[in-house]
Every structure is written in structure tokens, then in C-alpha cells.
PDB file of C-alpha atoms in Angstrom:
ATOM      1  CA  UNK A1259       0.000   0.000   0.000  1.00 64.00           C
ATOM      2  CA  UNK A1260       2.652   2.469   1.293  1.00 73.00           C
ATOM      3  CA  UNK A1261       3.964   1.562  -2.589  1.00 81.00           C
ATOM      4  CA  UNK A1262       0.821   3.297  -4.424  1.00 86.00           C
ATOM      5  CA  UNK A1263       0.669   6.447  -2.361  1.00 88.00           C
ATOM      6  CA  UNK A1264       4.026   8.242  -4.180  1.00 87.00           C
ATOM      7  CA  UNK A1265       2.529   7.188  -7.878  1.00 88.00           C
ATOM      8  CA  UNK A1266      -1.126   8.617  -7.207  1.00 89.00           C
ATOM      9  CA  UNK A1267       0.873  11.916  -5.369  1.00 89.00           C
ATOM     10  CA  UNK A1268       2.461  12.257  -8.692  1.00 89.00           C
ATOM     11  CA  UNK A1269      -0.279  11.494 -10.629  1.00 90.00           C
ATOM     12  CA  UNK A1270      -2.665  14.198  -8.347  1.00 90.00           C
ATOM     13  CA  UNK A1271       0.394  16.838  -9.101  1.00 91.00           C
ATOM     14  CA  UNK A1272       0.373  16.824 -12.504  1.00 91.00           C
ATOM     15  CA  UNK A1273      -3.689  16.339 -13.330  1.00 92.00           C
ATOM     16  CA  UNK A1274      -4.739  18.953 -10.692  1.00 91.00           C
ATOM     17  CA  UNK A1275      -3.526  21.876 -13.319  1.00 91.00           C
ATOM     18  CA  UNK A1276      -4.423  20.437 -16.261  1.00 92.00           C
ATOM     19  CA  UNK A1277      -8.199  19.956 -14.453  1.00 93.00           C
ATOM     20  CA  UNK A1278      -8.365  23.543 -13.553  1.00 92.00           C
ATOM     21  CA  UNK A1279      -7.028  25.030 -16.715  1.00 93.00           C
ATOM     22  CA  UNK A1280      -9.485  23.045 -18.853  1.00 94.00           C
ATOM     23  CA  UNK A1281     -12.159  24.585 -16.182  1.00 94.00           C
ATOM     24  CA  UNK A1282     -10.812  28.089 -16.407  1.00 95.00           C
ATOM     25  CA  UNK A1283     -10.677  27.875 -20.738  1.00 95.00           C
ATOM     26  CA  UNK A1284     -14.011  26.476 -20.966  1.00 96.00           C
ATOM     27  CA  UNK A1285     -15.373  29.394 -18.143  1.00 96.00           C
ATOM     28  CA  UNK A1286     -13.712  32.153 -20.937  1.00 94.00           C
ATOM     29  CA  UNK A1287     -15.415  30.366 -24.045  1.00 94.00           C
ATOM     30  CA  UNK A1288     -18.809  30.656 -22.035  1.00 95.00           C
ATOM     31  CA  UNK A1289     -18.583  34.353 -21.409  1.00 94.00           C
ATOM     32  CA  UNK A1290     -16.894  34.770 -25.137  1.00 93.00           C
ATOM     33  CA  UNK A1291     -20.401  32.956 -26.283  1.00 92.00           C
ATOM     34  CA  UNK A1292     -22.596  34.768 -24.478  1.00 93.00           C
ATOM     35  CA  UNK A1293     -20.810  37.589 -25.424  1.00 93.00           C
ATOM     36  CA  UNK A1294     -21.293  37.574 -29.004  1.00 91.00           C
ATOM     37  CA  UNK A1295     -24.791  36.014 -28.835  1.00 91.00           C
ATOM     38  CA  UNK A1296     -25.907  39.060 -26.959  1.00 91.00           C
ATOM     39  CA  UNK A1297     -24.989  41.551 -29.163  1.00 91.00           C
ATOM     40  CA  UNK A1298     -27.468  44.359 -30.194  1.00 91.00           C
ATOM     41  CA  UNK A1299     -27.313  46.816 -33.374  1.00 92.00           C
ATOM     42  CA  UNK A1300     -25.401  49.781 -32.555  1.00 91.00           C
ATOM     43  CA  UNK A1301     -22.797  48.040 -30.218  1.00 92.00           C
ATOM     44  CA  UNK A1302     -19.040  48.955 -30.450  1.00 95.00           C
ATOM     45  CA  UNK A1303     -17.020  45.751 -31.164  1.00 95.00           C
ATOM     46  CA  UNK A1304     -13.638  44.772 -32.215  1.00 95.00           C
ATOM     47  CA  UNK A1305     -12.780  42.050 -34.120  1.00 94.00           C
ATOM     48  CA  UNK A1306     -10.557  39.035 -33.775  1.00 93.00           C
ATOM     49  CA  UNK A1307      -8.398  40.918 -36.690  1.00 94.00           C
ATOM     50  CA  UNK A1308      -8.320  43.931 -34.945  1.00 93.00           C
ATOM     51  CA  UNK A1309     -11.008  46.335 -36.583  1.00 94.00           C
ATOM     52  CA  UNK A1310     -13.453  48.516 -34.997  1.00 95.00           C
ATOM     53  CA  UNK A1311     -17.057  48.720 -36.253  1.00 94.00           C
ATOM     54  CA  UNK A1312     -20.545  49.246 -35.090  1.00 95.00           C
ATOM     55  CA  UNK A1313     -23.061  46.298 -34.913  1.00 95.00           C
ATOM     56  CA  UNK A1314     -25.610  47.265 -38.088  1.00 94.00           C
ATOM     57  CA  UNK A1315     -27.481  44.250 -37.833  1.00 92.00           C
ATOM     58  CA  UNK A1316     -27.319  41.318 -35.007  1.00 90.00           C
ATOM     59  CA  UNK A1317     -30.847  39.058 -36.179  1.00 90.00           C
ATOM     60  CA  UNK A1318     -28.501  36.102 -37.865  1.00 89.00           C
ATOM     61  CA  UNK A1319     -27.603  33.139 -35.544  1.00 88.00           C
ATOM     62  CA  UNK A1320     -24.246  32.892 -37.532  1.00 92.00           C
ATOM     63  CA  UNK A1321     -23.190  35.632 -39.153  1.00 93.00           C
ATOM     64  CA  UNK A1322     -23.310  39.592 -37.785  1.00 94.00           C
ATOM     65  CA  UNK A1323     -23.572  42.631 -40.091  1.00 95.00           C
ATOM     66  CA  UNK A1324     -20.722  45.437 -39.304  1.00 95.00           C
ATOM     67  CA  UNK A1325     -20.500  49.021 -40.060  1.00 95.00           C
ATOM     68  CA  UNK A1326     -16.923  49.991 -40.428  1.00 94.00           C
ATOM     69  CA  UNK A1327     -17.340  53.108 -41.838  1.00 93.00           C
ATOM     70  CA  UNK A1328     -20.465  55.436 -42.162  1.00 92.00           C
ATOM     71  CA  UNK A1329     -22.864  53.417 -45.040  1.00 91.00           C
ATOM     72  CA  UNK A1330     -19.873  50.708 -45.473  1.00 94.00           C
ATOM     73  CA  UNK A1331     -21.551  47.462 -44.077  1.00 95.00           C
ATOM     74  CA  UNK A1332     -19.963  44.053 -44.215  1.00 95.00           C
ATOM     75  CA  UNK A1333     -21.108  40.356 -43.153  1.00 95.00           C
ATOM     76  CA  UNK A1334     -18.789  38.702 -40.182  1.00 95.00           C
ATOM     77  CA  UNK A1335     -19.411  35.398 -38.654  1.00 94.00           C
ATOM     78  CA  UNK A1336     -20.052  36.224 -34.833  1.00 93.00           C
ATOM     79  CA  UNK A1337     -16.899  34.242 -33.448  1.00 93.00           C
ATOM     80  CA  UNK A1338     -14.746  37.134 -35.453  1.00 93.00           C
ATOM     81  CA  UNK A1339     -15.710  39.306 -32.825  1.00 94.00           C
ATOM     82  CA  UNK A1340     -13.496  39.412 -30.092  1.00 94.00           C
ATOM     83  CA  UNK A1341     -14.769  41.904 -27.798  1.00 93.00           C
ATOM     84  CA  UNK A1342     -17.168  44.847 -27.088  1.00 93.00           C
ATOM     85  CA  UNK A1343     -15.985  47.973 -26.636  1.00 92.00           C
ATOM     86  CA  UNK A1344     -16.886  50.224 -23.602  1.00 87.00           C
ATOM     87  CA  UNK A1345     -18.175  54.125 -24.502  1.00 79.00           C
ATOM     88  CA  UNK A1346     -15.471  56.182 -22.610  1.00 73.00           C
ATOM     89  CA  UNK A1347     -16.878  57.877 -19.773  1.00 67.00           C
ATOM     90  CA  UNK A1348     -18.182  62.295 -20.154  1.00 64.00           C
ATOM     91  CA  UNK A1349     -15.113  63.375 -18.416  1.00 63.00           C
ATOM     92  CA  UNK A1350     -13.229  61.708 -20.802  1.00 60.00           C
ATOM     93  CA  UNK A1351     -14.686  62.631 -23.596  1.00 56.00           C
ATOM     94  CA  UNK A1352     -14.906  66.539 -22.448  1.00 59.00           C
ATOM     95  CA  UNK A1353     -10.953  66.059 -22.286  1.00 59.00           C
ATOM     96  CA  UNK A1354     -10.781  64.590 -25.898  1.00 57.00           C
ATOM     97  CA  UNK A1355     -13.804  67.307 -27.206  1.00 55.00           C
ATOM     98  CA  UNK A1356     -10.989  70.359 -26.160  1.00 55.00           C
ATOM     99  CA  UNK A1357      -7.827  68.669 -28.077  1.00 51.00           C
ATOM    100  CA  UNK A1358     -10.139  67.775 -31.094  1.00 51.00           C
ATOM    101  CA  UNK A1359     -12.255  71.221 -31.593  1.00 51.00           C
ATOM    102  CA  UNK A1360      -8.812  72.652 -31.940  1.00 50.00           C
ATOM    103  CA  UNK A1361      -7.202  70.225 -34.550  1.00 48.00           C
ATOM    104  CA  UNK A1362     -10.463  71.743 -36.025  1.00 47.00           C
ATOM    105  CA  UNK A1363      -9.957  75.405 -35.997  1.00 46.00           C
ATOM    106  CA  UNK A1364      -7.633  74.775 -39.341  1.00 47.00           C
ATOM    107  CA  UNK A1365      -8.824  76.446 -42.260  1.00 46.00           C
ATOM    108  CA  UNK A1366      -8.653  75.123 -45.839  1.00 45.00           C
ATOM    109  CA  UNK A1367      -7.796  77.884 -49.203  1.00 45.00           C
ATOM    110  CA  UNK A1368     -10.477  78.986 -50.880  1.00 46.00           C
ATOM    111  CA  UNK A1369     -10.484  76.817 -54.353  1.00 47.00           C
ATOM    112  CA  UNK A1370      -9.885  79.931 -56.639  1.00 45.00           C
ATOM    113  CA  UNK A1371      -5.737  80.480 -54.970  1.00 46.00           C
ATOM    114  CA  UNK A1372      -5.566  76.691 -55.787  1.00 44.00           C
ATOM    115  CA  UNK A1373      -6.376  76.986 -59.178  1.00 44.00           C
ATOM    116  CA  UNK A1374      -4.451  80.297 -59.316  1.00 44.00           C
ATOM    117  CA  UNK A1375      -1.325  78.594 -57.837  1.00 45.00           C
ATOM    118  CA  UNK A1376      -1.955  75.195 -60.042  1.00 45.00           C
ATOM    119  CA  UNK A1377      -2.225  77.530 -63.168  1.00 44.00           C
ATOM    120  CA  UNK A1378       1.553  78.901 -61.640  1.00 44.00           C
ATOM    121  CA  UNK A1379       3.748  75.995 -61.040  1.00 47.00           C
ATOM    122  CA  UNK A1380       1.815  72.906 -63.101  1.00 50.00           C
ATOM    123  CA  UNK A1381       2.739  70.172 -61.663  1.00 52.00           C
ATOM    124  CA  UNK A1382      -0.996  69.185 -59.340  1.00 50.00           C
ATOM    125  CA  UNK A1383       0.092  69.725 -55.821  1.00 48.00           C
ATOM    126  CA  UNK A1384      -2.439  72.328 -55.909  1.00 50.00           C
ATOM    127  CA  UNK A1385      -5.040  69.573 -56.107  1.00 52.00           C
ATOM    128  CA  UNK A1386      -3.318  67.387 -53.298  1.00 49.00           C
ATOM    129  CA  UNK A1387      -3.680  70.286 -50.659  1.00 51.00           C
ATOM    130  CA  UNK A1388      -7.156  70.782 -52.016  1.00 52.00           C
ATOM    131  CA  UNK A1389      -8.089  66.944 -51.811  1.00 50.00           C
ATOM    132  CA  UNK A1390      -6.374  67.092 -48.240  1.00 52.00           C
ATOM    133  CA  UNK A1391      -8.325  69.670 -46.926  1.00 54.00           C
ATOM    134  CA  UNK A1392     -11.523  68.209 -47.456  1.00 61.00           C
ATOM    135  CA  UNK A1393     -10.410  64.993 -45.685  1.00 60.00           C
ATOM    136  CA  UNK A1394     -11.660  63.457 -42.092  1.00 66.00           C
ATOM    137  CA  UNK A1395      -9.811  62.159 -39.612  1.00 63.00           C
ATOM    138  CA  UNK A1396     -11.481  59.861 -37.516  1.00 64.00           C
ATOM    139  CA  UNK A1397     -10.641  60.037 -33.745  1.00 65.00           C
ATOM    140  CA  UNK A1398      -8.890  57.214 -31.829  1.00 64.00           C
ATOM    141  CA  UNK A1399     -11.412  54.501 -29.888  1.00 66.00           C
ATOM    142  CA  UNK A1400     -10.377  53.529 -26.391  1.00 66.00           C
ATOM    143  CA  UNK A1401     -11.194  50.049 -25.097  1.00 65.00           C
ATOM    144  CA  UNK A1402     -10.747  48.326 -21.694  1.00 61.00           C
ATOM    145  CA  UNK A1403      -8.058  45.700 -21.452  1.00 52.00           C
ATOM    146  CA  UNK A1404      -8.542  42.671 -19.468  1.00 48.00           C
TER     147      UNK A1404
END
């Protein structure tokens, strides 16, 4: 008897983590699940790949339509998304409204110097400040860690 006891010590050593890990793994694909099956339409998620999008439509069992840009919608199978990303809180976003409203404040050249300074040196960069001026840029998206 006093034989068996160091075997099933060893034995109880090295199955006791594999037990719990397979207990903590199948715990995280529970949440993940109910995660992603409780997503509604206008939810902030990121994907497995890294993108951030808006939930457009959530009524497939499989499959999860994402807007990743203002009228761009694509199809995603729901186990793409990897998580869903928390609104930052007012105080936060009062500090981000200041540093953005004065990014802005820049103004863009009225289109007639453009053409007058296109007309002048010939070579288009008059249309590439132009262009520029007229572009977005979309602000940064925070998201909790875990």
C-alpha cells in the first residue's frame, strides 16, 4: 500500500492543473459565447483581426452585419468578434472634445488660390492640398483591457 501512495501523489500533481485550466478555458469560451450572442445593433465591437465597427445588424444566428465606416456594411461570422468595446466615460470625452475642436480650428484655401497657384507651377500639388483639406480624420477609440 505504502507503494501506491508516491505514484497517485504524482499522478494528483500533474492532473490537478491540467483539471483547472481546462475549467478556467471552458469558463472564458462561455462568457466569449454569451458575449457575441448578446450583441445588439449599434454596439461597439472589435474584431478578432483587430477592426473597430458598429453592430448594423445582429438578427442572424451565424453571421453579424458590421459598419466599419459610415454606409460601409460588411457580413462577419459572430466568433470574429473578439470583444465589445466600452463608450469612454463624459469626463473623458470633455478632455478629448478640447484637443479635437482645436485640430479643427484649421482652415482650408479657398479653391480659386488653388487653381491660381496650379495655373503657376503645373505640376498638381495644388489639387493634393485641395483633396487634403476636405479629408476626415477619424478620432482614436479607447477600449478596456482585461
Amino acid at each position: 500500500m505504502d507503494g501506491l501512495i508516491l505514484p497517485l501523489l504524482l499522478m494528483l500533481v500533474v492532473a490537478l492543473p491540467l483539471i483547472l485550466s481546462t475549467r478556467k478555458q471552458k469558463k472564458l469560451m462561455a462568457e466569449q459565447q454569451e458575449m457575441q450572442s448578446s450583441l445588439t445593433a449599434g454596439d461597439r465591437v472589435m474584431t478578432t483581426s483587430g477592426l473597430y465597427a458598429t453592430v448594423a445588424d445582429a438578427s442572424d444566428d451565424t453571421t453579424i452585419d458590421l459598419e466599419i465606416a459610415e454606409g460601409v456594411v460588411t457580413t462577419w461570422l459572430r466568433q470574429a468578434v473578439r470583444e465589445r468595446i466600452v463608450p469612454t466615460t463624459d469626463s473623458e470625452m470633455a478632455d478629448t472634445d478640447t484637443s479635437e475642436d482645436d485640430e479643427e480650428t484649421v482652415t482650408a484655401t479657398p479653391a480659386s488660390d488653388s487653381t491660381a497657384e496650379d495655373s503657376k507651377d503645373g505640376n498638381g500639388s495644388a489639387d493634393a492640398e485641395k483633396a487634403g483639406a476636405d479629408a476626415q480624420v477619424a478620432s482614436s477609440v479607447e477600449h478596456g483591457k482585461k
